[in-house]
Short mmCIF file of N, CA and C in Angstrom, two decimals:
data_model
loop_
_atom_site.label_atom_id
_atom_site.label_comp_id
_atom_site.label_asym_id
_atom_site.label_seq_id
_atom_site.Cartn_x
_atom_site.Cartn_y
_atom_site.Cartn_z
N VAL A 23 0.80 -1.15 -0.10
CA VAL A 23 -0.01 -0.13 0.03
C VAL A 23 0.97 1.21 0.01
N ALA A 24 2.14 1.39 0.82
CA ALA A 24 2.95 2.39 0.82
C ALA A 24 3.51 2.70 -0.50
N ALA A 25 3.85 1.49 -1.21
CA ALA A 25 4.45 1.59 -2.62
C ALA A 25 3.52 2.07 -3.36
N GLU A 26 2.23 1.77 -3.31
CA GLU A 26 1.10 2.37 -4.24
C GLU A 26 1.07 3.91 -4.00
N ILE A 27 1.10 4.28 -2.73
CA ILE A 27 0.72 5.67 -2.37
C ILE A 27 2.03 6.50 -2.88
N GLU A 28 3.11 6.07 -2.92
CA GLU A 28 4.30 6.57 -3.31
C GLU A 28 4.42 6.52 -4.98
N LEU A 29 3.82 5.73 -5.51
CA LEU A 29 3.84 5.74 -6.96
C LEU A 29 2.76 6.62 -7.54
N GLY A 30 1.57 6.84 -6.47
CA GLY A 30 0.76 7.93 -7.01
C GLY A 30 1.19 9.28 -6.83
N LYS A 31 2.03 9.41 -5.63
CA LYS A 31 2.62 10.88 -5.51
C LYS A 31 3.66 11.24 -6.60
N PHE A 32 4.40 10.23 -7.09
CA PHE A 32 5.26 10.32 -8.13
C PHE A 32 4.56 10.76 -9.31
N GLN A 33 3.62 9.86 -9.73
CA GLN A 33 2.67 10.20 -10.93
C GLN A 33 2.12 11.63 -10.91
N LEU A 34 1.69 11.96 -9.78
CA LEU A 34 1.02 13.44 -9.54
C LEU A 34 1.97 14.58 -9.84
N ASP A 35 3.44 14.21 -9.23
CA ASP A 35 4.16 15.20 -9.41
C ASP A 35 4.67 15.25 -10.71
N ASP A 36 4.62 13.99 -11.29
CA ASP A 36 5.14 13.85 -12.70
C ASP A 36 4.08 14.90 -13.82
N LYS A 37 2.74 14.76 -13.53
CA LYS A 37 1.64 15.42 -14.08
C LYS A 37 1.98 16.91 -13.94
N LYS A 38 2.15 17.15 -12.65
CA LYS A 38 2.33 18.55 -12.49
C LYS A 38 3.42 19.37 -13.24
N LYS A 39 4.62 18.51 -13.27
CA LYS A 39 5.76 19.00 -14.08
C LYS A 39 5.64 19.20 -15.40
N THR A 40 4.87 18.32 -15.91
CA THR A 40 4.44 18.01 -17.20
C THR A 40 3.55 19.49 -17.70
N ALA A 41 2.50 19.65 -16.74
CA ALA A 41 1.66 20.64 -17.11
C ALA A 41 2.34 22.03 -16.92
N GLU A 42 3.30 22.12 -16.01
CA GLU A 42 4.08 23.48 -15.87
C GLU A 42 5.09 23.60 -17.06
N GLU A 43 5.69 22.51 -17.51
CA GLU A 43 6.33 22.63 -18.78
C GLU A 43 5.55 23.04 -19.86
N GLU A 44 4.47 22.60 -20.14
CA GLU A 44 3.50 23.02 -21.00
C GLU A 44 3.05 24.55 -21.05
N ARG A 45 2.81 24.82 -19.80
CA ARG A 45 2.20 26.30 -19.46
C ARG A 45 3.67 27.00 -20.10
N GLY A 46 4.91 26.89 -19.83
CA GLY A 46 6.01 27.64 -20.07
C GLY A 46 6.23 27.51 -21.55
N ILE A 47 6.00 26.59 -22.17
CA ILE A 47 6.04 26.49 -23.61
C ILE A 47 5.13 27.40 -24.22
N ILE A 48 3.92 27.26 -23.86
CA ILE A 48 2.82 28.14 -24.20
C ILE A 48 3.23 29.66 -23.94
N ALA A 49 3.79 29.89 -22.87
CA ALA A 49 3.89 31.36 -22.42
C ALA A 49 4.99 31.89 -23.37
N LEU A 50 6.04 31.02 -23.61
CA LEU A 50 7.16 31.47 -24.49
C LEU A 50 6.65 31.68 -25.92
N ARG A 51 5.81 30.91 -26.39
CA ARG A 51 5.10 31.06 -27.76
C ARG A 51 4.37 32.34 -27.75
N LEU A 52 3.57 32.59 -26.72
CA LEU A 52 2.68 33.83 -26.67
C LEU A 52 3.46 34.93 -26.62
N GLN A 53 4.70 35.16 -25.84
CA GLN A 53 5.49 36.05 -25.49
C GLN A 53 6.22 36.52 -26.89
N SER A 54 6.47 35.48 -27.65
CA SER A 54 7.38 35.91 -28.71
C SER A 54 6.20 36.40 -29.82
N GLN A 55 5.16 35.76 -29.86
CA GLN A 55 4.19 36.56 -30.75
C GLN A 55 3.86 37.89 -30.48
N ILE A 56 3.74 38.25 -29.26
CA ILE A 56 3.44 39.72 -28.67
C ILE A 56 4.56 40.57 -29.16
N GLU A 57 5.67 39.90 -28.94
CA GLU A 57 6.97 40.93 -29.07
C GLU A 57 7.29 41.07 -30.55
N ALA A 58 6.62 40.20 -31.56
CA ALA A 58 6.85 40.15 -32.93
C ALA A 58 5.64 41.23 -33.29
N LEU A 59 4.56 41.35 -32.89
CA LEU A 59 3.59 42.36 -33.06
C LEU A 59 3.92 43.76 -32.76
N ASP A 60 4.51 43.80 -31.47
CA ASP A 60 5.04 45.17 -31.05
C ASP A 60 6.25 45.62 -31.86
N ALA A 61 7.09 44.59 -32.46
CA ALA A 61 8.26 45.22 -33.43
C ALA A 61 7.72 45.61 -34.46
N GLU A 62 6.79 44.87 -35.26
CA GLU A 62 6.05 45.32 -36.53
C GLU A 62 5.44 46.72 -36.22
N ASN A 63 4.65 46.81 -35.16
CA ASN A 63 4.01 48.25 -35.16
C ASN A 63 4.89 49.39 -34.84
N GLN A 64 6.28 48.74 -34.26
CA GLN A 64 7.23 50.06 -34.28
C GLN A 64 7.83 50.41 -35.59
N ARG A 65 8.01 49.12 -36.23
CA ARG A 65 8.82 49.42 -37.59
C ARG A 65 8.17 50.04 -38.69
N ILE A 66 6.79 49.71 -38.85
CA ILE A 66 6.18 50.32 -40.00
C ILE A 66 5.19 51.53 -39.59
N GLU A 67 5.74 52.66 -40.22
CA GLU A 67 4.66 53.84 -39.82
C GLU A 67 3.67 54.24 -40.92
N GLY A 68 2.80 54.76 -40.55
CA GLY A 68 1.41 55.14 -41.49
C GLY A 68 0.65 54.09 -41.74
N ASP A 69 0.77 53.08 -41.37
CA ASP A 69 -0.19 52.08 -41.70
C ASP A 69 -1.28 51.78 -40.44
N PHE A 70 -2.14 52.73 -40.10
CA PHE A 70 -2.73 52.88 -38.90
C PHE A 70 -3.67 51.84 -38.86
N GLN A 71 -4.55 51.44 -39.98
CA GLN A 71 -5.59 50.29 -39.72
C GLN A 71 -4.65 48.91 -39.28
N GLN A 72 -3.58 48.71 -39.94
CA GLN A 72 -2.97 47.37 -39.77
C GLN A 72 -2.26 47.53 -38.21
N ASP A 73 -1.83 48.69 -37.59
CA ASP A 73 -1.58 48.92 -36.31
C ASP A 73 -2.67 48.38 -35.50
N LEU A 74 -3.91 48.80 -35.84
CA LEU A 74 -5.18 48.58 -34.97
C LEU A 74 -5.44 47.06 -34.97
N GLU A 75 -5.16 46.42 -36.06
CA GLU A 75 -5.57 45.06 -36.27
C GLU A 75 -4.40 44.22 -35.40
N ARG A 76 -3.08 44.80 -35.51
CA ARG A 76 -1.98 44.12 -34.68
C ARG A 76 -2.29 44.13 -33.12
N LEU A 77 -2.92 45.40 -32.87
CA LEU A 77 -3.26 45.71 -31.30
C LEU A 77 -4.47 44.70 -31.03
N ALA A 78 -5.32 44.49 -31.69
CA ALA A 78 -6.40 43.61 -31.58
C ALA A 78 -5.85 42.30 -31.34
N THR A 79 -5.08 41.73 -32.22
CA THR A 79 -4.37 40.33 -32.11
C THR A 79 -3.61 40.32 -30.69
N LYS A 80 -2.87 41.48 -30.36
CA LYS A 80 -2.13 41.47 -29.20
C LYS A 80 -3.08 41.36 -28.02
N ARG A 81 -4.23 42.10 -27.93
CA ARG A 81 -5.30 41.81 -26.95
C ARG A 81 -5.66 40.28 -26.79
N GLU A 82 -5.82 39.57 -27.92
CA GLU A 82 -6.18 38.25 -27.90
C GLU A 82 -5.18 37.31 -27.35
N LEU A 83 -3.88 37.82 -27.76
CA LEU A 83 -2.91 36.74 -27.14
C LEU A 83 -2.73 37.10 -25.68
N LEU A 84 -2.80 38.25 -25.30
CA LEU A 84 -2.74 38.63 -23.82
C LEU A 84 -3.72 38.02 -23.04
N ALA A 85 -4.97 37.58 -23.83
CA ALA A 85 -6.14 37.01 -23.09
C ALA A 85 -5.69 35.56 -22.96
N GLU A 86 -5.11 35.14 -23.75
CA GLU A 86 -4.62 33.80 -23.93
C GLU A 86 -3.69 33.37 -22.97
N SER A 87 -2.49 34.17 -22.79
CA SER A 87 -1.61 34.34 -22.03
C SER A 87 -1.96 34.51 -20.42
N GLU A 88 -3.03 35.15 -20.11
CA GLU A 88 -3.58 35.31 -18.79
C GLU A 88 -4.05 34.00 -18.53
N ALA A 89 -4.97 33.31 -19.66
CA ALA A 89 -5.76 31.81 -19.16
C ALA A 89 -4.61 30.96 -18.71
N ASN A 90 -3.56 31.09 -19.79
CA ASN A 90 -2.53 30.20 -19.42
C ASN A 90 -1.86 30.21 -18.00
N ASP A 91 -1.62 31.46 -17.73
CA ASP A 91 -0.81 31.84 -16.41
C ASP A 91 -2.01 31.55 -15.23
N LEU A 92 -3.16 31.52 -15.48
CA LEU A 92 -4.21 31.47 -14.33
C LEU A 92 -4.48 29.91 -14.40
N ALA A 93 -4.05 28.92 -15.23
CA ALA A 93 -4.32 27.64 -15.22
C ALA A 93 -3.48 26.91 -14.27
N ASN A 94 -2.36 27.52 -13.71
CA ASN A 94 -1.73 26.95 -12.54
C ASN A 94 -2.49 26.90 -11.50
N THR A 95 -2.74 25.54 -10.87
CA THR A 95 -3.72 25.29 -10.00
C THR A 95 -3.10 25.64 -8.54
N GLU A 96 -1.91 25.76 -8.49
CA GLU A 96 -1.27 26.15 -7.10
C GLU A 96 -1.07 27.46 -6.89
N LEU A 97 -1.75 28.36 -7.42
CA LEU A 97 -1.58 29.85 -7.23
C LEU A 97 -2.53 29.98 -6.21
N THR A 98 -2.08 31.16 -5.41
CA THR A 98 -2.99 31.53 -4.21
C THR A 98 -3.86 32.58 -4.83
N GLU A 99 -4.97 33.01 -4.16
CA GLU A 99 -5.87 33.96 -4.49
C GLU A 99 -5.07 35.51 -4.69
N PHE A 100 -4.16 35.53 -3.98
CA PHE A 100 -3.27 36.92 -4.11
C PHE A 100 -2.44 36.73 -5.46
N GLN A 101 -1.81 35.67 -5.63
CA GLN A 101 -1.18 35.63 -6.93
C GLN A 101 -2.21 35.85 -8.04
N LYS A 102 -3.19 34.98 -8.08
CA LYS A 102 -4.24 35.08 -9.19
C LYS A 102 -4.63 36.74 -9.20
N THR A 103 -4.75 37.26 -8.38
CA THR A 103 -5.19 38.77 -8.26
C THR A 103 -4.04 39.65 -9.06
N GLU A 104 -2.80 39.29 -8.61
CA GLU A 104 -1.83 40.04 -9.17
C GLU A 104 -1.46 39.60 -10.64
N ILE A 105 -1.68 38.60 -11.02
CA ILE A 105 -1.64 38.29 -12.48
C ILE A 105 -2.83 38.88 -13.31
N ARG A 106 -4.21 39.04 -12.78
CA ARG A 106 -5.32 39.39 -13.49
C ARG A 106 -4.95 41.10 -13.40
N LYS A 107 -4.28 41.77 -12.48
CA LYS A 107 -3.93 43.19 -12.48
C LYS A 107 -2.78 43.40 -13.57
N LYS A 108 -1.79 42.62 -13.57
CA LYS A 108 -0.87 42.83 -14.58
C LYS A 108 -1.42 42.88 -16.00
N TYR A 109 -2.38 41.89 -16.26
CA TYR A 109 -2.96 41.72 -17.54
C TYR A 109 -3.96 42.85 -18.04
N ALA A 110 -4.60 43.54 -16.77
CA ALA A 110 -5.53 44.53 -17.07
C ALA A 110 -4.76 45.72 -17.24
N ASP A 111 -3.53 45.90 -16.58
CA ASP A 111 -2.81 47.03 -16.97
C ASP A 111 -2.45 46.86 -18.20
N GLU A 112 -1.93 45.85 -18.85
CA GLU A 112 -1.36 45.65 -20.34
C GLU A 112 -2.66 45.95 -21.37
N ARG A 113 -3.84 45.51 -20.88
CA ARG A 113 -4.91 45.90 -21.84
C ARG A 113 -5.17 47.31 -21.80
N ALA A 114 -5.04 47.94 -20.74
CA ALA A 114 -5.16 49.52 -20.61
C ALA A 114 -4.06 50.05 -21.55
N ASN A 115 -2.99 49.52 -21.57
CA ASN A 115 -1.86 50.01 -22.33
C ASN A 115 -2.16 49.99 -23.86
N ILE A 116 -2.78 48.95 -24.03
CA ILE A 116 -3.12 48.53 -25.59
C ILE A 116 -3.98 49.63 -25.93
N THR A 117 -5.18 49.78 -24.99
CA THR A 117 -6.29 50.70 -25.26
C THR A 117 -5.50 52.31 -25.47
N ASN A 118 -4.64 52.44 -24.71
CA ASN A 118 -3.96 53.90 -24.98
C ASN A 118 -3.33 53.89 -26.46
N GLN A 119 -2.64 52.71 -26.65
CA GLN A 119 -1.92 52.72 -27.75
C GLN A 119 -3.15 52.80 -29.11
N GLU A 120 -4.12 52.26 -28.90
CA GLU A 120 -5.10 52.22 -29.84
C GLU A 120 -5.75 53.63 -30.09
N ILE A 121 -5.89 54.49 -28.80
CA ILE A 121 -6.16 55.87 -29.32
C ILE A 121 -5.23 56.58 -29.87
N GLU A 122 -3.84 56.57 -29.40
CA GLU A 122 -2.65 57.41 -29.92
C GLU A 122 -2.69 56.86 -31.62
N THR A 123 -2.94 55.74 -31.93
CA THR A 123 -2.76 55.29 -33.29
C THR A 123 -3.96 55.91 -34.01
N GLU A 124 -5.24 55.97 -33.42
CA GLU A 124 -6.35 56.79 -33.93
C GLU A 124 -6.00 58.28 -34.06
N LYS A 125 -5.57 58.98 -33.29
CA LYS A 125 -5.16 60.18 -33.31
C LYS A 125 -4.20 60.51 -34.22
N ALA A 126 -3.17 59.63 -34.33
CA ALA A 126 -2.17 59.72 -35.57
C ALA A 126 -2.76 59.71 -36.79
N ALA A 127 -3.87 58.78 -36.98
CA ALA A 127 -4.32 58.84 -38.31
C ALA A 127 -5.32 59.77 -38.51
N GLN A 128 -5.98 60.38 -37.58
CA GLN A 128 -6.74 61.65 -37.74
C GLN A 128 -5.90 62.68 -38.23
N GLN A 129 -4.64 63.03 -37.30
CA GLN A 129 -3.74 63.83 -37.73
C GLN A 129 -2.99 63.95 -39.20
N ALA A 130 -3.09 62.54 -39.60
CA ALA A 130 -2.36 62.41 -40.82
C ALA A 130 -3.45 62.70 -41.85
N LYS A 131 -4.69 62.47 -41.68
CA LYS A 131 -5.77 62.81 -42.53
C LYS A 131 -6.03 64.49 -42.91
N VAL A 132 -5.74 64.99 -41.47
CA VAL A 132 -5.86 66.58 -41.50
C VAL A 132 -4.61 67.18 -42.51
N GLU A 133 -3.36 66.73 -42.23
CA GLU A 133 -2.15 67.14 -42.85
C GLU A 133 -2.48 66.69 -44.35
N LEU A 134 -3.11 65.84 -44.71
CA LEU A 134 -3.19 65.55 -45.94
C LEU A 134 -4.23 66.48 -46.63
N GLN A 135 -5.27 66.61 -45.94
CA GLN A 135 -6.38 67.73 -46.67
C GLN A 135 -5.61 69.27 -46.67
N LEU A 136 -4.86 69.60 -45.69
CA LEU A 136 -4.11 70.69 -45.86
C LEU A 136 -3.32 70.75 -47.08
N ALA A 137 -2.40 69.67 -47.11
CA ALA A 137 -1.80 69.59 -48.19
C ALA A 137 -2.21 69.96 -49.68
N TYR A 138 -3.54 69.08 -49.74
CA TYR A 138 -4.28 69.15 -50.86
C TYR A 138 -4.81 70.68 -51.35
N LEU A 139 -5.28 71.50 -49.99
CA LEU A 139 -5.63 72.68 -50.13
C LEU A 139 -4.51 73.66 -50.53
N ASP A 140 -3.44 73.25 -49.94
CA ASP A 140 -2.28 74.08 -50.53
C ASP A 140 -1.78 74.23 -51.98
N LEU A 141 -1.97 72.83 -52.53
CA LEU A 141 -1.95 72.51 -53.74
C LEU A 141 -3.04 73.23 -54.62
N PHE A 142 -4.11 73.26 -54.16
CA PHE A 142 -5.21 73.88 -54.75
C PHE A 142 -5.05 75.36 -54.83
N SER A 143 -4.52 75.99 -53.91
CA SER A 143 -4.18 77.31 -53.75
C SER A 143 -3.02 77.70 -54.80
N GLN A 144 -2.10 76.82 -54.72
CA GLN A 144 -1.05 77.06 -55.86
C GLN A 144 -1.34 77.01 -57.25
N PHE A 145 -2.25 76.14 -57.53
CA PHE A 145 -2.71 76.09 -58.66
C PHE A 145 -3.60 77.51 -59.08
N GLY A 146 -4.53 78.01 -57.95
CA GLY A 146 -5.10 79.33 -58.32
C GLY A 146 -3.98 80.43 -58.60
N SER A 147 -2.81 80.37 -58.00
CA SER A 147 -1.89 81.40 -58.06
C SER A 147 -1.27 81.25 -59.61
N THR A 148 -1.14 79.89 -59.89
CA THR A 148 -0.40 79.87 -61.30
C THR A 148 -1.33 80.29 -62.25
N LEU A 149 -2.70 79.93 -62.01
CA LEU A 149 -3.65 80.25 -63.03
C LEU A 149 -3.76 81.83 -63.35
N LYS A 150 -3.54 82.45 -62.21
CA LYS A 150 -3.68 83.97 -62.26
C LYS A 150 -2.37 84.45 -62.88
N ALA A 151 -1.38 83.98 -62.63
CA ALA A 151 -0.23 84.39 -63.24
C ALA A 151 -0.24 84.07 -64.64
N LEU A 152 -0.58 82.99 -65.12
CA LEU A 152 -0.64 82.56 -66.37
C LEU A 152 -1.66 83.38 -67.16
N ALA A 153 -2.66 83.91 -66.67
CA ALA A 153 -3.93 84.37 -67.13
C ALA A 153 -3.39 85.62 -68.19
N GLY A 154 -2.47 86.45 -67.43
CA GLY A 154 -2.02 87.60 -68.40
C GLY A 154 -3.11 88.72 -68.46
N GLU A 155 -3.67 88.98 -69.76
CA GLU A 155 -4.64 89.95 -69.93
C GLU A 155 -6.08 89.40 -70.07
N ASN A 156 -6.22 87.98 -69.69
CA ASN A 156 -7.48 87.35 -69.80
C ASN A 156 -8.14 87.67 -68.41
N LYS A 157 -9.15 88.31 -68.17
CA LYS A 157 -9.69 88.61 -66.94
C LYS A 157 -10.72 87.45 -66.61
N SER A 158 -11.09 86.53 -67.32
CA SER A 158 -11.76 85.51 -66.81
C SER A 158 -10.83 84.43 -66.23
N LEU A 159 -9.74 84.19 -66.81
CA LEU A 159 -8.67 83.19 -66.24
C LEU A 159 -8.17 83.76 -64.75
N GLN A 160 -8.11 85.04 -64.66
CA GLN A 160 -7.76 85.85 -63.60
C GLN A 160 -8.59 85.60 -62.38
N ILE A 161 -10.02 85.81 -62.46
CA ILE A 161 -10.91 85.74 -61.81
C ILE A 161 -11.07 84.50 -61.43
N ALA A 162 -10.93 83.18 -62.21
CA ALA A 162 -11.02 81.86 -61.91
C ALA A 162 -9.77 81.58 -60.88
N GLY A 163 -8.65 82.13 -61.05
CA GLY A 163 -7.47 81.99 -60.39
C GLY A 163 -7.90 82.53 -59.01
N ILE A 164 -8.44 83.66 -58.79
CA ILE A 164 -8.66 84.28 -57.48
C ILE A 164 -9.74 83.35 -56.78
N VAL A 165 -10.79 83.02 -57.53
CA VAL A 165 -11.88 82.09 -57.02
C VAL A 165 -11.25 80.88 -56.37
N ILE A 166 -10.29 80.39 -57.17
CA ILE A 166 -9.72 79.09 -56.76
C ILE A 166 -8.68 79.23 -55.40
N GLU A 167 -8.14 80.31 -55.40
CA GLU A 167 -7.26 80.68 -54.15
C GLU A 167 -8.27 80.71 -53.16
N GLN A 168 -9.42 81.69 -53.22
CA GLN A 168 -10.17 82.07 -52.32
C GLN A 168 -10.98 80.61 -51.53
N ALA A 169 -11.16 79.75 -52.60
CA ALA A 169 -11.92 78.62 -52.03
C ALA A 169 -10.86 77.64 -51.26
N ALA A 170 -9.77 77.76 -51.65
CA ALA A 170 -8.72 76.89 -50.88
C ALA A 170 -8.50 77.58 -49.52
N ALA A 171 -8.51 79.01 -49.43
CA ALA A 171 -8.20 79.71 -48.28
C ALA A 171 -9.56 79.42 -47.25
N ILE A 172 -10.77 79.34 -47.79
CA ILE A 172 -11.97 79.02 -46.98
C ILE A 172 -11.91 77.65 -46.67
N GLY A 173 -11.45 76.68 -47.47
CA GLY A 173 -11.23 75.18 -47.02
C GLY A 173 -10.41 74.95 -45.85
N LYS A 174 -9.19 75.96 -45.72
CA LYS A 174 -8.26 75.82 -44.75
C LYS A 174 -8.85 76.36 -43.39
N ILE A 175 -9.72 77.57 -43.66
CA ILE A 175 -10.18 77.88 -42.44
C ILE A 175 -11.23 76.91 -41.83
N VAL A 176 -12.05 76.31 -42.70
CA VAL A 176 -12.93 75.26 -42.30
C VAL A 176 -12.06 74.20 -41.64
N VAL A 177 -11.05 73.60 -42.21
CA VAL A 177 -10.38 72.66 -41.56
C VAL A 177 -9.89 72.86 -40.25
N ASN A 178 -9.27 74.11 -40.06
CA ASN A 178 -8.64 74.56 -38.77
C ASN A 178 -9.58 74.91 -37.71
N THR A 179 -10.86 75.16 -38.25
CA THR A 179 -11.90 75.54 -37.15
C THR A 179 -12.39 74.20 -36.64
N GLY A 180 -12.34 73.23 -37.45
CA GLY A 180 -12.84 71.88 -36.99
C GLY A 180 -11.61 71.16 -36.15
N ILE A 181 -10.50 71.52 -36.27
CA ILE A 181 -9.33 71.08 -35.33
C ILE A 181 -9.60 71.87 -34.11
N ALA A 182 -9.62 73.10 -34.22
CA ALA A 182 -9.75 74.11 -32.77
C ALA A 182 -11.12 73.59 -32.12
N ASN A 183 -12.27 73.34 -32.72
CA ASN A 183 -13.34 72.97 -31.98
C ASN A 183 -13.47 71.47 -31.45
N ALA A 184 -12.49 70.52 -32.19
CA ALA A 184 -12.38 69.35 -31.46
C ALA A 184 -11.48 69.43 -30.37
N LYS A 185 -10.40 70.27 -30.37
CA LYS A 185 -9.48 70.42 -29.21
C LYS A 185 -10.41 70.97 -27.84
N ALA A 186 -11.07 72.16 -28.17
CA ALA A 186 -12.14 72.49 -27.29
C ALA A 186 -12.94 71.82 -26.66
N LEU A 187 -13.55 71.01 -27.37
CA LEU A 187 -14.45 69.91 -26.93
C LEU A 187 -13.83 68.93 -25.92
N ALA A 188 -12.47 68.62 -26.27
CA ALA A 188 -11.74 67.72 -25.56
C ALA A 188 -11.40 68.23 -24.24
N ALA A 189 -11.10 69.69 -24.33
CA ALA A 189 -10.58 70.36 -23.26
C ALA A 189 -11.71 70.57 -22.06
N SER A 190 -12.91 70.91 -22.55
CA SER A 190 -14.14 71.05 -21.58
C SER A 190 -15.20 70.37 -22.07
N PRO A 191 -15.27 68.88 -22.03
CA PRO A 191 -16.44 68.02 -22.52
C PRO A 191 -17.74 68.51 -21.64
N LEU A 192 -17.61 68.65 -20.48
CA LEU A 192 -18.75 69.24 -19.54
C LEU A 192 -19.52 70.11 -20.18
N THR A 193 -18.96 71.15 -20.87
CA THR A 193 -19.74 72.04 -21.31
C THR A 193 -19.86 72.19 -22.89
N PHE A 194 -19.55 70.99 -23.40
CA PHE A 194 -19.55 70.76 -24.78
C PHE A 194 -18.77 71.78 -25.58
N GLY A 195 -17.64 72.16 -24.95
CA GLY A 195 -16.61 73.22 -25.42
C GLY A 195 -16.99 74.33 -25.55
N GLN A 196 -18.10 74.69 -24.94
CA GLN A 196 -18.49 76.26 -24.94
C GLN A 196 -17.86 76.91 -24.02
N PRO A 197 -17.52 78.27 -24.19
CA PRO A 197 -17.98 79.00 -25.18
C PRO A 197 -16.83 79.01 -26.37
N TRP A 198 -15.77 78.34 -26.16
CA TRP A 198 -14.77 78.23 -27.36
C TRP A 198 -15.17 77.93 -28.78
N ILE A 199 -15.99 76.84 -28.60
CA ILE A 199 -16.57 76.42 -29.97
C ILE A 199 -17.41 77.66 -30.63
N ALA A 200 -18.07 78.33 -29.92
CA ALA A 200 -18.81 79.32 -30.69
C ALA A 200 -17.67 80.63 -30.95
N ILE A 201 -16.88 80.88 -30.11
CA ILE A 201 -15.85 81.76 -30.39
C ILE A 201 -15.25 81.32 -31.60
N ASN A 202 -14.81 80.05 -31.67
CA ASN A 202 -14.04 79.63 -33.08
C ASN A 202 -14.91 79.78 -34.35
N SER A 203 -16.26 79.40 -34.11
CA SER A 203 -17.28 79.42 -35.30
C SER A 203 -17.30 80.86 -35.81
N ILE A 204 -17.49 81.74 -34.94
CA ILE A 204 -17.76 83.18 -35.02
C ILE A 204 -16.51 83.76 -35.81
N SER A 205 -15.23 83.24 -35.42
CA SER A 205 -14.11 83.66 -35.94
C SER A 205 -14.18 83.33 -37.28
N ALA A 206 -14.31 81.88 -37.30
CA ALA A 206 -14.13 81.28 -38.79
C ALA A 206 -15.14 81.95 -39.92
N GLY A 207 -16.55 82.25 -39.25
CA GLY A 207 -17.29 83.13 -40.25
C GLY A 207 -16.68 84.42 -40.71
N LEU A 208 -16.32 85.05 -39.67
CA LEU A 208 -15.75 86.44 -40.12
C LEU A 208 -14.59 86.43 -40.87
N SER A 209 -13.46 85.44 -40.76
CA SER A 209 -12.49 85.08 -41.56
C SER A 209 -12.92 84.74 -43.11
N ILE A 210 -14.16 84.05 -43.17
CA ILE A 210 -14.58 83.65 -44.53
C ILE A 210 -14.96 84.94 -45.09
#
């Protein structure tokens, strides 16, 4: 009977060791995948949608990693709580990265709009310069330049209003949004 008990303990210890090794292998695989995603996000600039997809994949890998870490049956409640806190912090970090990525995408979009408006304005100036004595072309050049200037005012007012709303969400950005809108109207 004592030999059977010893054999049972040995088999139980062997199963625990095997389970621990399997969790270690899974943890290494997940960690390497997470590191690869982080490296790719750092390496490639301007691919905002792919960055968001990689962050979503990272969130899934972290959930799998958390489940793997919590699968250890020998953990105390305190240790489980610490593991949950660690992964909650990492998920919050991912959320912050997603927000920053979306802000960067929005900023790139605004910069592209302003670049197009600059190009449009330059076209109007060029048209005016090439018009010479042709009054119709000169007027068209002026209209194009003015339309580009109005477009810039609208884009910049939108940016200023978004910042005002972010700065004082309880008042819905007031009175700054009203001031920005009035200023834009006067500028136009």
